[in-house]
Coordinates of C-alpha atoms in Angstrom, one line a residue:
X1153 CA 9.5 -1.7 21.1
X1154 CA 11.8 -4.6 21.1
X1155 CA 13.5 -6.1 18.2
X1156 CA 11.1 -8.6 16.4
X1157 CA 13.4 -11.6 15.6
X1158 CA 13.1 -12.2 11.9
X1159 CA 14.9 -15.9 11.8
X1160 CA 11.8 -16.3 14.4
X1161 CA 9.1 -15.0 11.9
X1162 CA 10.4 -17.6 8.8
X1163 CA 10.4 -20.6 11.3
X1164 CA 6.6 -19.9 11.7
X1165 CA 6.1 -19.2 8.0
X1166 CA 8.2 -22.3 7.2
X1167 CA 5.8 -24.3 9.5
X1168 CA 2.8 -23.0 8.9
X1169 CA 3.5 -23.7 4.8
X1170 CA 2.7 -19.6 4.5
X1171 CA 5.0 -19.6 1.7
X1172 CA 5.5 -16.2 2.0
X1173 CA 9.3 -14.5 1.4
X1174 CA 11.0 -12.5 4.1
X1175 CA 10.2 -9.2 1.7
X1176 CA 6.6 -10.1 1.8
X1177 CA 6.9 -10.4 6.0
X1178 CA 7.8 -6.7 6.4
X1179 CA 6.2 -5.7 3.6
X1180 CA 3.0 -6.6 6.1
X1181 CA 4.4 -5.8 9.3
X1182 CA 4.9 -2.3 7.9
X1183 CA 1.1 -2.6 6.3
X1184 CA -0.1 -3.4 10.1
X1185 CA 1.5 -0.4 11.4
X1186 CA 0.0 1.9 9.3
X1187 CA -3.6 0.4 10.0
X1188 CA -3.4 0.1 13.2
X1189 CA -1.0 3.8 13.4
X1190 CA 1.4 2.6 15.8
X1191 CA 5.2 1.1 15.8
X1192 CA 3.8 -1.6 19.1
X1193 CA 2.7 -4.6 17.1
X1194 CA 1.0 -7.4 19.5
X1195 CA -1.5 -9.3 19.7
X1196 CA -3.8 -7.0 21.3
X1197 CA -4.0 -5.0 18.4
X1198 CA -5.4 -7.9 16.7
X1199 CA -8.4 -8.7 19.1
X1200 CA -11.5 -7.8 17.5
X1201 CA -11.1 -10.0 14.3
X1202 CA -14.4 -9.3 11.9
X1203 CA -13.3 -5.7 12.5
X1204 CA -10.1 -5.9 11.6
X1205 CA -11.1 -8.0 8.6
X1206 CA -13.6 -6.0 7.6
X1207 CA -11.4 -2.6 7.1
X1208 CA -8.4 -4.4 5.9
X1209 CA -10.8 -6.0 2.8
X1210 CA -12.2 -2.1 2.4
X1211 CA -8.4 -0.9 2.0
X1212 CA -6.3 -4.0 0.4
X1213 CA -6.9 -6.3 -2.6
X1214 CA -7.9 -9.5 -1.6
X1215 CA -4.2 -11.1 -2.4
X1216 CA -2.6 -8.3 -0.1
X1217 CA -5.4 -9.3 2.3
X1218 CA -4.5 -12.8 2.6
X1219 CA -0.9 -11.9 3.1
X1220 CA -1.6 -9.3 5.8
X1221 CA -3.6 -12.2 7.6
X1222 CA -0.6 -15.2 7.4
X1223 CA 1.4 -12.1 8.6
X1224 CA -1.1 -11.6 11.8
X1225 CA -1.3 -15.3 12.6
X1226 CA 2.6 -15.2 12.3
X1227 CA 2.6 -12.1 14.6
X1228 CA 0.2 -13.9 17.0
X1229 CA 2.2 -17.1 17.2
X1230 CA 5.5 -15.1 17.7
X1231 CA 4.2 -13.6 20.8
X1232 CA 2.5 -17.0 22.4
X1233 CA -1.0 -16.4 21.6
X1234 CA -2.1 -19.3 19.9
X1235 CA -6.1 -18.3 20.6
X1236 CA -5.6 -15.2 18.4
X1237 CA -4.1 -17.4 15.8
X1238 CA -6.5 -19.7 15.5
X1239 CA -9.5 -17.2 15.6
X1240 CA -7.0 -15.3 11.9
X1241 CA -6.5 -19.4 10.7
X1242 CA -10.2 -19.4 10.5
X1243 CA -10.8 -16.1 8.9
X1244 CA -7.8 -17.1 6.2
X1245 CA -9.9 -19.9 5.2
X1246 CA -13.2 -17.5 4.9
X1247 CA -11.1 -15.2 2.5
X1248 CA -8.9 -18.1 0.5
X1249 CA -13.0 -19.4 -0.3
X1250 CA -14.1 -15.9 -1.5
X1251 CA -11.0 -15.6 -3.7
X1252 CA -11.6 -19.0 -5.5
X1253 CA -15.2 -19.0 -5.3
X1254 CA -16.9 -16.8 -7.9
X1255 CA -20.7 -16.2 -6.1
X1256 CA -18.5 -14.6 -2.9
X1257 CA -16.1 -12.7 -4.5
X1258 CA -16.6 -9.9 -6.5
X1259 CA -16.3 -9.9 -10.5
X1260 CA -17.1 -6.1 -11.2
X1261 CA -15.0 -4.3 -13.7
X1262 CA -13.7 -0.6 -13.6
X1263 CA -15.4 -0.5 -17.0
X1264 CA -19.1 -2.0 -15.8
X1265 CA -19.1 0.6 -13.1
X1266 CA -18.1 3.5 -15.7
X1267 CA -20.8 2.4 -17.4
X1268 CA -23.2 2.3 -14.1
X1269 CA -22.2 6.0 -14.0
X1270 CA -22.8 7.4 -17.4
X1271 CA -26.1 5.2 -17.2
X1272 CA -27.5 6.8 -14.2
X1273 CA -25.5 10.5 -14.4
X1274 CA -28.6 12.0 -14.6
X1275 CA -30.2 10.5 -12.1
X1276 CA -27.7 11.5 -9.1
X1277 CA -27.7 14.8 -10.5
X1278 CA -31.5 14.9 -9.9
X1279 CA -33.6 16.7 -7.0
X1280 CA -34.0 13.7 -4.8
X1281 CA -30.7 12.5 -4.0
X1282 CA -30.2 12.2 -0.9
X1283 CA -26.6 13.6 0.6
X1284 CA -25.3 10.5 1.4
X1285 CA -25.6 8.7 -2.0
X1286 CA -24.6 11.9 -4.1
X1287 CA -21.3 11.7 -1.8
X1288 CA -20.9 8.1 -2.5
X1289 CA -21.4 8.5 -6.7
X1290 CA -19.5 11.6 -6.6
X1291 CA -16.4 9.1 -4.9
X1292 CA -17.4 6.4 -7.1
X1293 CA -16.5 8.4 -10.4
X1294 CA -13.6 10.5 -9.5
X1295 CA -12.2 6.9 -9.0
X1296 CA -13.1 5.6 -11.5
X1297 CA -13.0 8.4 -14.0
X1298 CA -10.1 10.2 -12.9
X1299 CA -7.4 8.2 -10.7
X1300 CA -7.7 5.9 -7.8
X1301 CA -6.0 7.9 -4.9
X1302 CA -5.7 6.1 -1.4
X1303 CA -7.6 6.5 0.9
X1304 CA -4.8 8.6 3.2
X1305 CA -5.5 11.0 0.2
X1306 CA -9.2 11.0 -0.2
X1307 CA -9.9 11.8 3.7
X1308 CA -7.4 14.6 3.7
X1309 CA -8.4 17.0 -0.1
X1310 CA -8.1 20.3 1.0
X1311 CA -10.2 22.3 -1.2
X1312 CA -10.7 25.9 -2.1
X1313 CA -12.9 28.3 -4.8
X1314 CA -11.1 31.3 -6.3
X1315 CA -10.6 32.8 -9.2
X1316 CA -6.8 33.7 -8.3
X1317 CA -4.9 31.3 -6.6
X1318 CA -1.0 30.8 -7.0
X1319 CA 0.5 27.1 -7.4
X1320 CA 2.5 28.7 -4.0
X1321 CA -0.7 29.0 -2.1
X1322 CA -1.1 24.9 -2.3
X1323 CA 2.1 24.1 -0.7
X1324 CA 1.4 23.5 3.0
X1325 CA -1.2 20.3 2.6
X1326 CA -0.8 17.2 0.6
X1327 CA -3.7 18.0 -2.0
X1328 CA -5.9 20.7 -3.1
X1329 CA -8.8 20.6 -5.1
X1330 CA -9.1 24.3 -6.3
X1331 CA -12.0 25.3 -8.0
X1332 CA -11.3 28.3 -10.2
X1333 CA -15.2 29.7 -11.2
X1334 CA -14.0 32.2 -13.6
X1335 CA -12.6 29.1 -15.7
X1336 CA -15.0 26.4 -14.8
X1337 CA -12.4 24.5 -13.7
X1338 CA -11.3 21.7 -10.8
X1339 CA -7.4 21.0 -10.5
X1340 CA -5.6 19.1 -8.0
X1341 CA -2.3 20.0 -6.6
X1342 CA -0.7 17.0 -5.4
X1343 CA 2.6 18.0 -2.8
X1344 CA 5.2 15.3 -2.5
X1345 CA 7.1 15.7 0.5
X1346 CA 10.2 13.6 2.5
X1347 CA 11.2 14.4 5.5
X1348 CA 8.6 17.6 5.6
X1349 CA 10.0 19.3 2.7
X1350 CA 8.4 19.9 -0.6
X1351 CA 10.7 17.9 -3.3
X1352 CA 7.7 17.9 -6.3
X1353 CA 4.2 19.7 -6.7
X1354 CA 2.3 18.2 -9.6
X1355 CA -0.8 19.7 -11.1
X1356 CA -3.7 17.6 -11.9
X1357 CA -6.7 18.5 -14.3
X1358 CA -9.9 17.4 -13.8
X1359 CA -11.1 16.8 -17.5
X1360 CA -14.1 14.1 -17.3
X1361 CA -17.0 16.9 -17.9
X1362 CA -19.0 14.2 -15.7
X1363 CA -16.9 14.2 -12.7
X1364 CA -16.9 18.4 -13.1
X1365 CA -20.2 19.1 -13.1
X1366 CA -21.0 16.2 -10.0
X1367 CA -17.9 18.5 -8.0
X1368 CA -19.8 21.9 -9.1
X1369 CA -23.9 20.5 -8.2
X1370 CA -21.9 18.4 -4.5
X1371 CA -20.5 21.5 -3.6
X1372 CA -23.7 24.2 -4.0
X1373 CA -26.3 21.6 -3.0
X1374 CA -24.9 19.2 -0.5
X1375 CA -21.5 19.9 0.9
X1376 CA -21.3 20.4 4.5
X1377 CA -18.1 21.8 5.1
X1378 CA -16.0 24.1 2.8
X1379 CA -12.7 22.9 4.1
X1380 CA -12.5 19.3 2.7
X1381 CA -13.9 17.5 -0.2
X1382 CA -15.2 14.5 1.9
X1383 CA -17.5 14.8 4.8
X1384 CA -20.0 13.2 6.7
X1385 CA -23.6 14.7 6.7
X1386 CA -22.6 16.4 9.6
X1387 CA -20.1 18.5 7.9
X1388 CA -17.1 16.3 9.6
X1389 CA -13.8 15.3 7.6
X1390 CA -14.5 11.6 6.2
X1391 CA -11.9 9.5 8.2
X1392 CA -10.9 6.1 6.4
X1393 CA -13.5 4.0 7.3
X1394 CA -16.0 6.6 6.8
X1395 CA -14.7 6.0 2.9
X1396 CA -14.3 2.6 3.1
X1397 CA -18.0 2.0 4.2
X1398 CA -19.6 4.6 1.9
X1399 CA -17.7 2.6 -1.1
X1400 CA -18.7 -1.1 0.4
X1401 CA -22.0 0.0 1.2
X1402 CA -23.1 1.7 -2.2
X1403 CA -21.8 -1.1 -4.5
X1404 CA -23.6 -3.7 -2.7
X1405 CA -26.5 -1.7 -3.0
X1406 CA -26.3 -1.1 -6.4
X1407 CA -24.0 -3.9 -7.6
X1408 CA -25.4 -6.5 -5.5
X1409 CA -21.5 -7.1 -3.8
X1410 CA -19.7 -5.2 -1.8
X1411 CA -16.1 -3.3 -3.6
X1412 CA -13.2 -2.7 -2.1
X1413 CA -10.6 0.7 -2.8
X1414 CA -8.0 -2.2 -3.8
X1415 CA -9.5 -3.7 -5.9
X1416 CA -10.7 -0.8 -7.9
X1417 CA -7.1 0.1 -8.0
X1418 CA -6.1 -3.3 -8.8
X1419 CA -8.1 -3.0 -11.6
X1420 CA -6.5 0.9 -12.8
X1421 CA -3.3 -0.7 -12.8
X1422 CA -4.3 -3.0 -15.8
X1423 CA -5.8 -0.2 -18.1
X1424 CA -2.3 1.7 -18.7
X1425 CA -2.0 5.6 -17.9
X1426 CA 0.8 8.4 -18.8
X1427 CA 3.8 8.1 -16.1
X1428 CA 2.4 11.3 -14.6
X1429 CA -0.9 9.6 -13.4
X1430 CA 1.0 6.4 -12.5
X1431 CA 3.4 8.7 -10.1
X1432 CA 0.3 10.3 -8.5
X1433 CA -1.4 6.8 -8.7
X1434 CA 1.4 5.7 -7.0
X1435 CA 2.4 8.0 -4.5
X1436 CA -1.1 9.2 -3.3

């Protein structure tokens, strides 16, 4: 990949009135590589718009949207493809009018949807469910209740059910969920690792008695494959946008708008938690 010329990148900013700061720039070149999973940024990549829109409003806040999209019209112009940038100009406008105007853009608390779940607990935990919406409330109160993890850490919960299992056992993966019967209880084990070695393992509690006993019903009634927390209904690990449609999908259905991972974790930020939850906020 050849070197992108950053001088290049602010003379667009500069005339396009972005106002964004060099920082910002890579902050969202390096966003744009992780979506898209490659180190080749062109414009390409950036072909299928509503897309590309769609997932990057499921993953980021609306702000860090916005950003990502100056930064893909910037990208666009850079490499001479002034079609592309047009098509992003338009879409910026779209998303600039759902942040400033209150009937598009969503208003929903983390407290109004805690209250949605104590509210209708009983409910979800009913006969009738089906597996996809049990899936979607179990998601929508481990976030809520417990912490926000991203979405690279929701797709990939490795989880297990003994009685005995040693904090070494839950060193090769990310995260664990173990279930431990014999003590009714769910704990993560969250690995952080640079450069593939283990430099911290934290261990996580699961201690909302809701969120314990929608894990314990999920995984005797519904779950489809033993492996992984998250799954489709066809016993498949959830990928991203598996996650990012279930979350969409079930708050417009129930909240009457669609909600995005961001901004629920947008939201966590401004409650306050120990500095052990704000590490594993932060780092997964």
């Amino acid at each position: 990949m050849n070197k992108i010329n950053n001088v290049f990148l602010l003379t667009i900013n500069k005339t396009k009135k972005f106002g964004l700061r060099e920082k910002e720039i890579e902050q969202s070149i390096r966003r744009l590589h992780r979506v898209f999973k490659t180190q080749d940024i062109s414009p390409e990549l950036f072909e299928d718009a509503d897309s590309i829109i769609e997932l990057i409003l499921n993953r980021y806040s609306i702000l860090t949207v916005i950003q990502t999209i100056k930064v893909i019209i910037i990208m666009s112009i850079y490499y001479g493809d002034s079609v592309i940038a047009d098509e992003y100009i338009n879409q910026l406008e779209n998303i600039i009018d759902m942040k400033t105007n209150s009937s598009m853009y969503s208003k929903i608390t983390n407290n109004d949807i805690n209250v949605f779940i104590n509210e209708n607990y009983e409910k979800f935990m009913g006969s009738k469910i089906c597996f996809s919406k049990f899936r979607h409330f179990l998601l929508l109160a481990l976030l809520i209740k417990e912490i926000p993890f991203r979405f690279s850490t929701l797709t990939d919960i490795r989880f297990y059910s003994h009685n005995f299992i040693d904090e070494s056992d839950c060193i090769k993966e990310n995260v664990y969920l173990i279930r431990n019967p014999k003590l009714d209880s769910f704990i993560f084990y969250f690995n952080k690792k640079k450069d593939g070695k283990q430099i911290k393992q934290i261990k996580y509690n699961i201690t909302d008695p809701k969120v314990r006993m929608l894990l314990k019903h999920y995984f005797v009634k519904y779950a489809k494959n033993l492996n992984y927390l998250f799954t489709t209904s066809g016993g498949k690990r959830c990928s991203d946008s598996n996650i990012a449609n279930s979350l969409s999908n079930f708050c417009r259905l129930y909240f009457k708008v669609p909600l995005t991972l961001g901004e629920i974790r947008t939201d966590f930020l401004k409650t306050g938690c120990s500095r052990e939850n704000q590490y594993i906020f932060e780092n997964f």
